[in-house]
Amino acid sequence: MLHRKRLVVFIAILLVLSFVSGCSGDGEPDDEFEEYKDYEEYEEYDDIEEHEVPLFGPDFNDDDLNGYSAEVLNLTNIERRKAGLQELKAAEELTNAAFARAEELVTLFSHKRPDGSSCFTVYAEYGVSYRAAAENIAAGQRTPKDAMNSWMNSAGHKANILNEKYSRLGVGVAAGEDGTLYWCMNFTN
């Protein structure tokens, strides 16, 4: 029985570590995946100090998670500049909403919140108004660079990152008890 429990836990961890999901303003997940054919290691990423994080049991603190959030914003703006787009501005209330969503992802990795409502209902709780919005989520990536690489290799996520109608971004990161990192990007105009 103990062996079977371990096997179930191992399979669950593998599924979480390999799953990335995106959602646009209609509240429905973007399940479409298309490999980004022109993808290469981004030279700009090499200049960014990367924090290697053990997969299980790290002692994260707020500074680590806030630093990861800022790195994702920076990497996002690198991609937007390369595409000739306006940089996204960090918005405190949107960042707070993204951190709240990242914490929820530890419990339920979905664009639905643990209470069953849409991911976008968190915006009102943090005073965020918008005409258009999107959410990218990911789980298991160990660094901001890994999270961005996953998103940029997914057509739906990449479309959110490079959508010219968005001007603001909030990024949240949370660590599960087992050390798995959960990532959330909230975009608005």
mmCIF file of N, CA, C and O in Angstrom, residues 66-161:
data_model
loop_
_atom_site.group_PDB
_atom_site.id
_atom_site.type_symbol
_atom_site.label_atom_id
_atom_site.label_comp_id
_atom_site.label_asym_id
_atom_site.label_seq_id
_atom_site.Cartn_x
_atom_site.Cartn_y
_atom_site.Cartn_z
ATOM 1 N N ASN A 66 9.818 37.965 -4.664
ATOM 2 C CA ASN A 66 9.714 39.296 -5.276
ATOM 3 C C ASN A 66 10.778 39.477 -6.357
ATOM 4 O O ASN A 66 10.521 40.085 -7.395
ATOM 5 N N GLY A 67 11.980 38.960 -6.112
ATOM 6 C CA GLY A 67 13.039 39.029 -7.116
ATOM 7 C C GLY A 67 12.673 38.236 -8.361
ATOM 8 O O GLY A 67 12.913 38.683 -9.485
ATOM 9 N N TYR A 68 12.080 37.069 -8.170
ATOM 10 C CA TYR A 68 11.624 36.274 -9.307
ATOM 11 C C TYR A 68 10.558 37.020 -10.091
ATOM 12 O O TYR A 68 10.560 37.020 -11.322
ATOM 13 N N SER A 69 9.645 37.662 -9.395
ATOM 14 C CA SER A 69 8.582 38.443 -10.040
ATOM 15 C C SER A 69 9.191 39.542 -10.911
ATOM 16 O O SER A 69 8.808 39.717 -12.072
ATOM 17 N N ALA A 70 10.145 40.273 -10.370
ATOM 18 C CA ALA A 70 10.794 41.355 -11.118
ATOM 19 C C ALA A 70 11.559 40.816 -12.325
ATOM 20 O O ALA A 70 11.564 41.435 -13.392
ATOM 21 N N GLU A 71 12.200 39.647 -12.180
ATOM 22 C CA GLU A 71 12.930 39.060 -13.312
ATOM 23 C C GLU A 71 11.990 38.667 -14.441
ATOM 24 O O GLU A 71 12.317 38.850 -15.613
ATOM 25 N N VAL A 72 10.815 38.134 -14.112
ATOM 26 C CA VAL A 72 9.847 37.773 -15.151
ATOM 27 C C VAL A 72 9.387 39.024 -15.890
ATOM 28 O O VAL A 72 9.273 39.021 -17.118
ATOM 29 N N LEU A 73 9.132 40.109 -15.177
ATOM 30 C CA LEU A 73 8.753 41.370 -15.834
ATOM 31 C C LEU A 73 9.867 41.817 -16.782
ATOM 32 O O LEU A 73 9.612 42.195 -17.926
ATOM 33 N N ASN A 74 11.105 41.757 -16.329
ATOM 34 C CA ASN A 74 12.238 42.143 -17.164
ATOM 35 C C ASN A 74 12.327 41.269 -18.420
ATOM 36 O O ASN A 74 12.492 41.778 -19.535
ATOM 37 N N LEU A 75 12.215 39.959 -18.256
ATOM 38 C CA LEU A 75 12.287 39.044 -19.396
ATOM 39 C C LEU A 75 11.121 39.269 -20.357
ATOM 40 O O LEU A 75 11.282 39.183 -21.578
ATOM 41 N N THR A 76 9.958 39.575 -19.818
ATOM 42 C CA THR A 76 8.798 39.876 -20.657
ATOM 43 C C THR A 76 9.067 41.112 -21.509
ATOM 44 O O THR A 76 8.781 41.133 -22.712
ATOM 45 N N ASN A 77 9.633 42.126 -20.898
ATOM 46 C CA ASN A 77 9.912 43.354 -21.647
ATOM 47 C C ASN A 77 11.026 43.169 -22.670
ATOM 48 O O ASN A 77 11.024 43.822 -23.715
ATOM 49 N N ILE A 78 11.960 42.275 -22.427
ATOM 50 C CA ILE A 78 12.964 41.935 -23.441
ATOM 51 C C ILE A 78 12.254 41.380 -24.671
ATOM 52 O O ILE A 78 12.536 41.785 -25.804
ATOM 53 N N GLU A 79 11.331 40.456 -24.452
ATOM 54 C CA GLU A 79 10.591 39.863 -25.574
ATOM 55 C C GLU A 79 9.755 40.901 -26.304
ATOM 56 O O GLU A 79 9.688 40.908 -27.525
ATOM 57 N N ARG A 80 9.117 41.796 -25.564
ATOM 58 C CA ARG A 80 8.283 42.817 -26.194
ATOM 59 C C ARG A 80 9.140 43.810 -26.993
ATOM 60 O O ARG A 80 8.746 44.208 -28.090
ATOM 61 N N ARG A 81 10.300 44.181 -26.473
ATOM 62 C CA ARG A 81 11.196 45.079 -27.226
ATOM 63 C C ARG A 81 11.646 44.411 -28.522
ATOM 64 O O ARG A 81 11.688 45.051 -29.576
ATOM 65 N N LYS A 82 11.999 43.126 -28.450
ATOM 66 C CA LYS A 82 12.422 42.406 -29.646
ATOM 67 C C LYS A 82 11.318 42.381 -30.698
ATOM 68 O O LYS A 82 11.601 42.367 -31.891
ATOM 69 N N ALA A 83 10.066 42.415 -30.265
ATOM 70 C CA ALA A 83 8.933 42.389 -31.191
ATOM 71 C C ALA A 83 8.481 43.805 -31.574
ATOM 72 O O ALA A 83 7.491 43.959 -32.290
ATOM 73 N N GLY A 84 9.202 44.834 -31.086
ATOM 74 C CA GLY A 84 8.851 46.213 -31.419
ATOM 75 C C GLY A 84 7.634 46.731 -30.672
ATOM 76 O O GLY A 84 6.983 47.674 -31.119
ATOM 77 N N LEU A 85 7.345 46.143 -29.520
ATOM 78 C CA LEU A 85 6.170 46.533 -28.739
ATOM 79 C C LEU A 85 6.550 47.390 -27.540
ATOM 80 O O LEU A 85 7.690 47.347 -27.055
ATOM 81 N N GLN A 86 5.570 48.118 -27.048
ATOM 82 C CA GLN A 86 5.726 48.928 -25.836
ATOM 83 C C GLN A 86 5.994 48.006 -24.647
ATOM 84 O O GLN A 86 5.426 46.919 -24.538
ATOM 85 N N GLU A 87 6.869 48.451 -23.746
ATOM 86 C CA GLU A 87 7.130 47.675 -22.536
ATOM 87 C C GLU A 87 5.912 47.701 -21.626
ATOM 88 O O GLU A 87 5.159 48.673 -21.607
ATOM 89 N N LEU A 88 5.739 46.624 -20.860
ATOM 90 C CA LEU A 88 4.672 46.579 -19.862
ATOM 91 C C LEU A 88 5.161 47.237 -18.585
ATOM 92 O O LEU A 88 6.326 47.112 -18.216
ATOM 93 N N LYS A 89 4.261 47.933 -17.922
ATOM 94 C CA LYS A 89 4.572 48.576 -16.643
ATOM 95 C C LYS A 89 4.072 47.692 -15.516
ATOM 96 O O LYS A 89 2.981 47.124 -15.590
ATOM 97 N N ALA A 90 4.860 47.597 -14.458
ATOM 98 C CA ALA A 90 4.423 46.878 -13.268
ATOM 99 C C ALA A 90 3.347 47.700 -12.579
ATOM 100 O O ALA A 90 3.452 48.924 -12.489
ATOM 101 N N ALA A 91 2.321 47.039 -12.124
ATOM 102 C CA ALA A 91 1.245 47.699 -11.393
ATOM 103 C C ALA A 91 1.101 46.988 -10.045
ATOM 104 O O ALA A 91 0.907 45.770 -10.001
ATOM 105 N N GLU A 92 1.217 47.745 -8.965
ATOM 106 C CA GLU A 92 1.228 47.148 -7.628
ATOM 107 C C GLU A 92 -0.019 46.316 -7.354
ATOM 108 O O GLU A 92 0.076 45.183 -6.880
ATOM 109 N N GLU A 93 -1.193 46.861 -7.676
ATOM 110 C CA GLU A 93 -2.425 46.120 -7.381
ATOM 111 C C GLU A 93 -2.524 44.854 -8.237
ATOM 112 O O GLU A 93 -3.009 43.813 -7.789
ATOM 113 N N LEU A 94 -2.029 44.914 -9.456
ATOM 114 C CA LEU A 94 -2.036 43.743 -10.339
ATOM 115 C C LEU A 94 -1.023 42.704 -9.859
ATOM 116 O O LEU A 94 -1.279 41.495 -9.917
ATOM 117 N N THR A 95 0.110 43.167 -9.372
ATOM 118 C CA THR A 95 1.112 42.264 -8.803
ATOM 119 C C THR A 95 0.563 41.579 -7.555
ATOM 120 O O THR A 95 0.748 40.372 -7.368
ATOM 121 N N ASN A 96 -0.128 42.331 -6.707
ATOM 122 C CA ASN A 96 -0.737 41.726 -5.517
ATOM 123 C C ASN A 96 -1.758 40.659 -5.913
ATOM 124 O O ASN A 96 -1.826 39.592 -5.290
ATOM 125 N N ALA A 97 -2.549 40.951 -6.947
ATOM 126 C CA ALA A 97 -3.522 39.968 -7.435
ATOM 127 C C ALA A 97 -2.803 38.728 -7.979
ATOM 128 O O ALA A 97 -3.247 37.600 -7.756
ATOM 129 N N ALA A 98 -1.693 38.933 -8.691
ATOM 130 C CA ALA A 98 -0.933 37.809 -9.244
ATOM 131 C C ALA A 98 -0.333 36.950 -8.135
ATOM 132 O O ALA A 98 -0.315 35.715 -8.239
ATOM 133 N N PHE A 99 0.166 37.574 -7.073
ATOM 134 C CA PHE A 99 0.690 36.793 -5.949
ATOM 135 C C PHE A 99 -0.431 36.004 -5.280
ATOM 136 O O PHE A 99 -0.240 34.847 -4.881
ATOM 137 N N ALA A 100 -1.614 36.597 -5.164
ATOM 138 C CA ALA A 100 -2.759 35.879 -4.591
ATOM 139 C C ALA A 100 -3.117 34.675 -5.458
ATOM 140 O O ALA A 100 -3.375 33.575 -4.956
ATOM 141 N N ARG A 101 -3.117 34.877 -6.782
ATOM 142 C CA ARG A 101 -3.424 33.772 -7.692
ATOM 143 C C ARG A 101 -2.348 32.682 -7.612
ATOM 144 O O ARG A 101 -2.670 31.491 -7.627
ATOM 145 N N ALA A 102 -1.080 33.082 -7.524
ATOM 146 C CA ALA A 102 -0.004 32.088 -7.424
ATOM 147 C C ALA A 102 -0.199 31.221 -6.172
ATOM 148 O O ALA A 102 -0.029 30.000 -6.224
ATOM 149 N N GLU A 103 -0.586 31.842 -5.069
ATOM 150 C CA GLU A 103 -0.854 31.083 -3.844
ATOM 151 C C GLU A 103 -2.013 30.115 -4.050
ATOM 152 O O GLU A 103 -1.985 28.989 -3.559
ATOM 153 N N GLU A 104 -3.036 30.557 -4.786
ATOM 154 C CA GLU A 104 -4.173 29.672 -5.070
ATOM 155 C C GLU A 104 -3.759 28.501 -5.951
ATOM 156 O O GLU A 104 -4.296 27.399 -5.812
ATOM 157 N N LEU A 105 -2.812 28.726 -6.856
ATOM 158 C CA LEU A 105 -2.359 27.669 -7.758
ATOM 159 C C LEU A 105 -1.715 26.514 -7.002
ATOM 160 O O LEU A 105 -1.742 25.378 -7.475
ATOM 161 N N VAL A 106 -1.149 26.796 -5.840
ATOM 162 C CA VAL A 106 -0.564 25.744 -5.018
ATOM 163 C C VAL A 106 -1.652 24.737 -4.637
ATOM 164 O O VAL A 106 -1.422 23.530 -4.616
ATOM 165 N N THR A 107 -2.856 25.254 -4.386
ATOM 166 C CA THR A 107 -3.989 24.416 -4.001
ATOM 167 C C THR A 107 -4.700 23.813 -5.194
ATOM 168 O O THR A 107 -5.062 22.647 -5.201
ATOM 169 N N LEU A 108 -4.927 24.646 -6.243
ATOM 170 C CA LEU A 108 -5.652 24.210 -7.436
ATOM 171 C C LEU A 108 -5.005 24.840 -8.653
ATOM 172 O O LEU A 108 -5.150 26.044 -8.883
ATOM 173 N N PHE A 109 -4.291 24.039 -9.438
ATOM 174 C CA PHE A 109 -3.620 24.557 -10.623
ATOM 175 C C PHE A 109 -4.625 24.622 -11.759
ATOM 176 O O PHE A 109 -4.849 23.650 -12.477
ATOM 177 N N SER A 110 -5.251 25.783 -11.889
ATOM 178 C CA SER A 110 -6.324 25.958 -12.857
ATOM 179 C C SER A 110 -6.595 27.443 -13.030
ATOM 180 O O SER A 110 -6.245 28.255 -12.174
ATOM 181 N N HIS A 111 -7.256 27.793 -14.143
ATOM 182 C CA HIS A 111 -7.722 29.168 -14.304
ATOM 183 C C HIS A 111 -9.001 29.400 -13.520
ATOM 184 O O HIS A 111 -9.462 30.525 -13.419
ATOM 185 N N LYS A 112 -9.540 28.362 -12.960
ATOM 186 C CA LYS A 112 -10.643 28.503 -12.011
ATOM 187 C C LYS A 112 -10.026 28.667 -10.631
ATOM 188 O O LYS A 112 -9.039 28.018 -10.300
ATOM 189 N N ARG A 113 -10.611 29.511 -9.837
ATOM 190 C CA ARG A 113 -10.112 29.711 -8.475
ATOM 191 C C ARG A 113 -10.612 28.576 -7.576
ATOM 192 O O ARG A 113 -11.554 27.867 -7.938
ATOM 193 N N PRO A 114 -10.006 28.386 -6.422
ATOM 194 C CA PRO A 114 -10.448 27.303 -5.532
ATOM 195 C C PRO A 114 -11.937 27.361 -5.182
ATOM 196 O O PRO A 114 -12.545 26.325 -4.919
ATOM 197 N N ASP A 115 -12.543 28.564 -5.233
ATOM 198 C CA ASP A 115 -13.984 28.673 -4.961
ATOM 199 C C ASP A 115 -14.829 28.398 -6.204
ATOM 200 O O ASP A 115 -16.054 28.495 -6.167
ATOM 201 N N GLY A 116 -14.191 28.070 -7.344
ATOM 202 C CA GLY A 116 -14.900 27.750 -8.571
ATOM 203 C C GLY A 116 -15.130 28.934 -9.502
ATOM 204 O O GLY A 116 -15.601 28.769 -10.615
ATOM 205 N N SER A 117 -14.785 30.136 -9.066
ATOM 206 C CA SER A 117 -14.989 31.316 -9.907
ATOM 207 C C SER A 117 -13.842 31.482 -10.906
ATOM 208 O O SER A 117 -12.802 30.837 -10.795
ATOM 209 N N SER A 118 -14.026 32.361 -11.873
ATOM 210 C CA SER A 118 -13.023 32.645 -12.894
ATOM 211 C C SER A 118 -11.781 33.284 -12.281
ATOM 212 O O SER A 118 -11.865 34.017 -11.289
ATOM 213 N N CYS A 119 -10.646 33.069 -12.921
ATOM 214 C CA CYS A 119 -9.393 33.671 -12.452
ATOM 215 C C CYS A 119 -9.486 35.201 -12.408
ATOM 216 O O CYS A 119 -8.804 35.847 -11.618
ATOM 217 N N PHE A 120 -10.337 35.781 -13.244
ATOM 218 C CA PHE A 120 -10.408 37.243 -13.333
ATOM 219 C C PHE A 120 -11.152 37.891 -12.168
ATOM 220 O O PHE A 120 -11.085 39.099 -11.998
ATOM 221 N N THR A 121 -11.832 37.106 -11.348
ATOM 222 C CA THR A 121 -12.536 37.701 -10.208
ATOM 223 C C THR A 121 -11.568 38.243 -9.157
ATOM 224 O O THR A 121 -11.945 39.089 -8.354
ATOM 225 N N VAL A 122 -10.318 37.782 -9.187
ATOM 226 C CA VAL A 122 -9.327 38.286 -8.230
ATOM 227 C C VAL A 122 -9.045 39.775 -8.468
ATOM 228 O O VAL A 122 -8.683 40.495 -7.545
ATOM 229 N N TYR A 123 -9.226 40.247 -9.696
ATOM 230 C CA TYR A 123 -8.910 41.634 -10.018
ATOM 231 C C TYR A 123 -9.734 42.602 -9.178
ATOM 232 O O TYR A 123 -9.202 43.576 -8.645
ATOM 233 N N ALA A 124 -11.017 42.352 -9.067
ATOM 234 C CA ALA A 124 -11.885 43.243 -8.286
ATOM 235 C C ALA A 124 -11.472 43.264 -6.817
ATOM 236 O O ALA A 124 -11.534 44.315 -6.162
ATOM 237 N N GLU A 125 -11.017 42.136 -6.311
ATOM 238 C CA GLU A 125 -10.591 42.056 -4.904
ATOM 239 C C GLU A 125 -9.384 42.947 -4.624
ATOM 240 O O GLU A 125 -9.158 43.343 -3.483
ATOM 241 N N TYR A 126 -8.613 43.253 -5.649
ATOM 242 C CA TYR A 126 -7.419 44.083 -5.479
ATOM 243 C C TYR A 126 -7.553 45.445 -6.159
ATOM 244 O O TYR A 126 -6.554 46.144 -6.350
ATOM 245 N N GLY A 127 -8.769 45.816 -6.541
ATOM 246 C CA GLY A 127 -9.016 47.143 -7.099
ATOM 247 C C GLY A 127 -8.497 47.340 -8.509
ATOM 248 O O GLY A 127 -8.202 48.461 -8.918
ATOM 249 N N VAL A 128 -8.375 46.264 -9.273
ATOM 250 C CA VAL A 128 -7.875 46.340 -10.643
ATOM 251 C C VAL A 128 -9.059 46.506 -11.592
ATOM 252 O O VAL A 128 -9.967 45.679 -11.598
ATOM 253 N N SER A 129 -9.038 47.577 -12.379
ATOM 254 C CA SER A 129 -10.048 47.734 -13.425
ATOM 255 C C SER A 129 -9.375 47.485 -14.771
ATOM 256 O O SER A 129 -8.185 47.741 -14.935
ATOM 257 N N TYR A 130 -10.145 46.989 -15.734
ATOM 258 C CA TYR A 130 -9.568 46.648 -17.031
ATOM 259 C C TYR A 130 -10.662 46.533 -18.076
ATOM 260 O O TYR A 130 -11.828 46.335 -17.759
ATOM 261 N N ARG A 131 -10.257 46.683 -19.319
ATOM 262 C CA ARG A 131 -11.129 46.415 -20.465
ATOM 263 C C ARG A 131 -10.752 45.080 -21.112
ATOM 264 O O ARG A 131 -11.587 44.419 -21.693
ATOM 265 N N ALA A 132 -9.496 44.714 -21.022
ATOM 266 C CA ALA A 132 -9.012 43.437 -21.551
ATOM 267 C C ALA A 132 -8.024 42.868 -20.541
ATOM 268 O O ALA A 132 -7.288 43.616 -19.893
ATOM 269 N N ALA A 133 -8.021 41.544 -20.410
ATOM 270 C CA ALA A 133 -7.145 40.906 -19.434
ATOM 271 C C ALA A 133 -6.782 39.508 -19.906
ATOM 272 O O ALA A 133 -7.495 38.905 -20.714
ATOM 273 N N ALA A 134 -5.668 39.017 -19.395
ATOM 274 C CA ALA A 134 -5.238 37.647 -19.676
ATOM 275 C C ALA A 134 -4.444 37.142 -18.484
ATOM 276 O O ALA A 134 -3.910 37.929 -17.701
ATOM 277 N N GLU A 135 -4.378 35.826 -18.368
ATOM 278 C CA GLU A 135 -3.588 35.195 -17.318
ATOM 279 C C GLU A 135 -2.768 34.075 -17.940
ATOM 280 O O GLU A 135 -3.295 33.276 -18.701
ATOM 281 N N ASN A 136 -1.479 34.051 -17.616
ATOM 282 C CA ASN A 136 -0.610 32.905 -17.915
ATOM 283 C C ASN A 136 -0.254 32.273 -16.586
ATOM 284 O O ASN A 136 0.109 32.989 -15.636
ATOM 285 N N ILE A 137 -0.318 30.944 -16.512
ATOM 286 C CA ILE A 137 0.115 30.244 -15.310
ATOM 287 C C ILE A 137 1.085 29.138 -15.697
ATOM 288 O O ILE A 137 1.089 28.659 -16.831
ATOM 289 N N ALA A 138 1.910 28.759 -14.749
ATOM 290 C CA ALA A 138 2.862 27.672 -14.968
ATOM 291 C C ALA A 138 3.195 27.053 -13.618
ATOM 292 O O ALA A 138 3.035 27.696 -12.576
ATOM 293 N N ALA A 139 3.676 25.832 -13.652
ATOM 294 C CA ALA A 139 4.063 25.147 -12.421
ATOM 295 C C ALA A 139 5.295 24.295 -12.683
ATOM 296 O O ALA A 139 5.398 23.644 -13.722
ATOM 297 N N GLY A 140 6.220 24.328 -11.728
ATOM 298 C CA GLY A 140 7.370 23.441 -11.782
ATOM 299 C C GLY A 140 8.637 24.036 -12.346
ATOM 300 O O GLY A 140 9.709 23.462 -12.165
ATOM 301 N N GLN A 141 8.564 25.165 -13.022
ATOM 302 C CA GLN A 141 9.776 25.781 -13.549
ATOM 303 C C GLN A 141 10.594 26.316 -12.378
ATOM 304 O O GLN A 141 10.054 26.944 -11.486
ATOM 305 N N ARG A 142 11.895 26.108 -12.433
ATOM 306 C CA ARG A 142 12.747 26.419 -11.286
ATOM 307 C C ARG A 142 13.230 27.863 -11.245
ATOM 308 O O ARG A 142 13.664 28.329 -10.200
ATOM 309 N N THR A 143 13.211 28.551 -12.377
ATOM 310 C CA THR A 143 13.723 29.923 -12.434
ATOM 311 C C THR A 143 12.812 30.785 -13.306
ATOM 312 O O THR A 143 12.030 30.256 -14.110
ATOM 313 N N PRO A 144 12.937 32.103 -13.200
ATOM 314 C CA PRO A 144 12.181 32.983 -14.101
ATOM 315 C C PRO A 144 12.484 32.683 -15.573
ATOM 316 O O PRO A 144 11.580 32.686 -16.410
ATOM 317 N N LYS A 145 13.736 32.416 -15.883
ATOM 318 C CA LYS A 145 14.113 32.089 -17.259
ATOM 319 C C LYS A 145 13.391 30.826 -17.732
ATOM 320 O O LYS A 145 12.871 30.775 -18.853
ATOM 321 N N ASP A 146 13.310 29.811 -16.882
ATOM 322 C CA ASP A 146 12.609 28.582 -17.242
ATOM 323 C C ASP A 146 11.130 28.851 -17.497
ATOM 324 O O ASP A 146 10.545 28.314 -18.443
ATOM 325 N N ALA A 147 10.516 29.666 -16.644
ATOM 326 C CA ALA A 147 9.097 29.992 -16.821
ATOM 327 C C ALA A 147 8.880 30.728 -18.142
ATOM 328 O O ALA A 147 7.970 30.386 -18.914
ATOM 329 N N MET A 148 9.722 31.717 -18.435
ATOM 330 C CA MET A 148 9.584 32.459 -19.693
ATOM 331 C C MET A 148 9.824 31.550 -20.895
ATOM 332 O O MET A 148 9.116 31.658 -21.900
ATOM 333 N N ASN A 149 10.799 30.668 -20.810
ATOM 334 C CA ASN A 149 11.045 29.747 -21.914
ATOM 335 C C ASN A 149 9.815 28.882 -22.174
ATOM 336 O O ASN A 149 9.433 28.649 -23.324
ATOM 337 N N SER A 150 9.170 28.407 -21.121
ATOM 338 C CA SER A 150 7.952 27.609 -21.286
ATOM 339 C C SER A 150 6.859 28.421 -21.961
ATOM 340 O O SER A 150 6.215 27.954 -22.902
ATOM 341 N N TRP A 151 6.630 29.621 -21.477
ATOM 342 C CA TRP A 151 5.572 30.459 -22.032
ATOM 343 C C TRP A 151 5.864 30.856 -23.478
ATOM 344 O O TRP A 151 4.966 30.875 -24.308
ATOM 345 N N MET A 152 7.112 31.176 -23.780
ATOM 346 C CA MET A 152 7.448 31.604 -25.141
ATOM 347 C C MET A 152 7.405 30.439 -26.132
ATOM 348 O O MET A 152 7.374 30.647 -27.339
ATOM 349 N N ASN A 153 7.404 29.213 -25.641
ATOM 350 C CA ASN A 153 7.292 28.042 -26.505
ATOM 351 C C ASN A 153 5.863 27.519 -26.596
ATOM 352 O O ASN A 153 5.637 26.425 -27.101
ATOM 353 N N SER A 154 4.909 28.284 -26.102
ATOM 354 C CA SER A 154 3.497 27.940 -26.174
ATOM 355 C C SER A 154 2.774 29.075 -26.895
ATOM 356 O O SER A 154 2.840 30.238 -26.475
ATOM 357 N N ALA A 155 2.093 28.748 -27.976
ATOM 358 C CA ALA A 155 1.461 29.786 -28.811
ATOM 359 C C ALA A 155 0.519 30.677 -28.022
ATOM 360 O O ALA A 155 0.544 31.907 -28.163
ATOM 361 N N GLY A 156 -0.320 30.107 -27.170
ATOM 362 C CA GLY A 156 -1.279 30.904 -26.411
ATOM 363 C C GLY A 156 -0.622 31.839 -25.414
ATOM 364 O O GLY A 156 -1.006 33.005 -25.278
ATOM 365 N N HIS A 157 0.395 31.336 -24.713
ATOM 366 C CA HIS A 157 1.107 32.162 -23.729
ATOM 367 C C HIS A 157 1.891 33.265 -24.422
ATOM 368 O O HIS A 157 1.903 34.411 -23.984
ATOM 369 N N LYS A 158 2.570 32.887 -25.486
ATOM 370 C CA LYS A 158 3.359 33.860 -26.240
ATOM 371 C C LYS A 158 2.456 34.973 -26.772
ATOM 372 O O LYS A 158 2.821 36.155 -26.730
ATOM 373 N N ALA A 159 1.263 34.604 -27.240
ATOM 374 C CA ALA A 159 0.316 35.606 -27.742
ATOM 375 C C ALA A 159 -0.068 36.592 -26.648
ATOM 376 O O ALA A 159 -0.184 37.798 -26.900
ATOM 377 N N ASN A 160 -0.254 36.120 -25.426
ATOM 378 C CA ASN A 160 -0.552 37.034 -24.315
ATOM 379 C C ASN A 160 0.634 37.958 -24.030
ATOM 380 O O ASN A 160 0.470 39.158 -23.837
ATOM 381 N N ILE A 161 1.833 37.406 -24.007
ATOM 382 C CA ILE A 161 3.040 38.184 -23.716
ATOM 383 C C ILE A 161 3.257 39.267 -24.769
ATOM 384 O O ILE A 161 3.650 40.389 -24.444
#
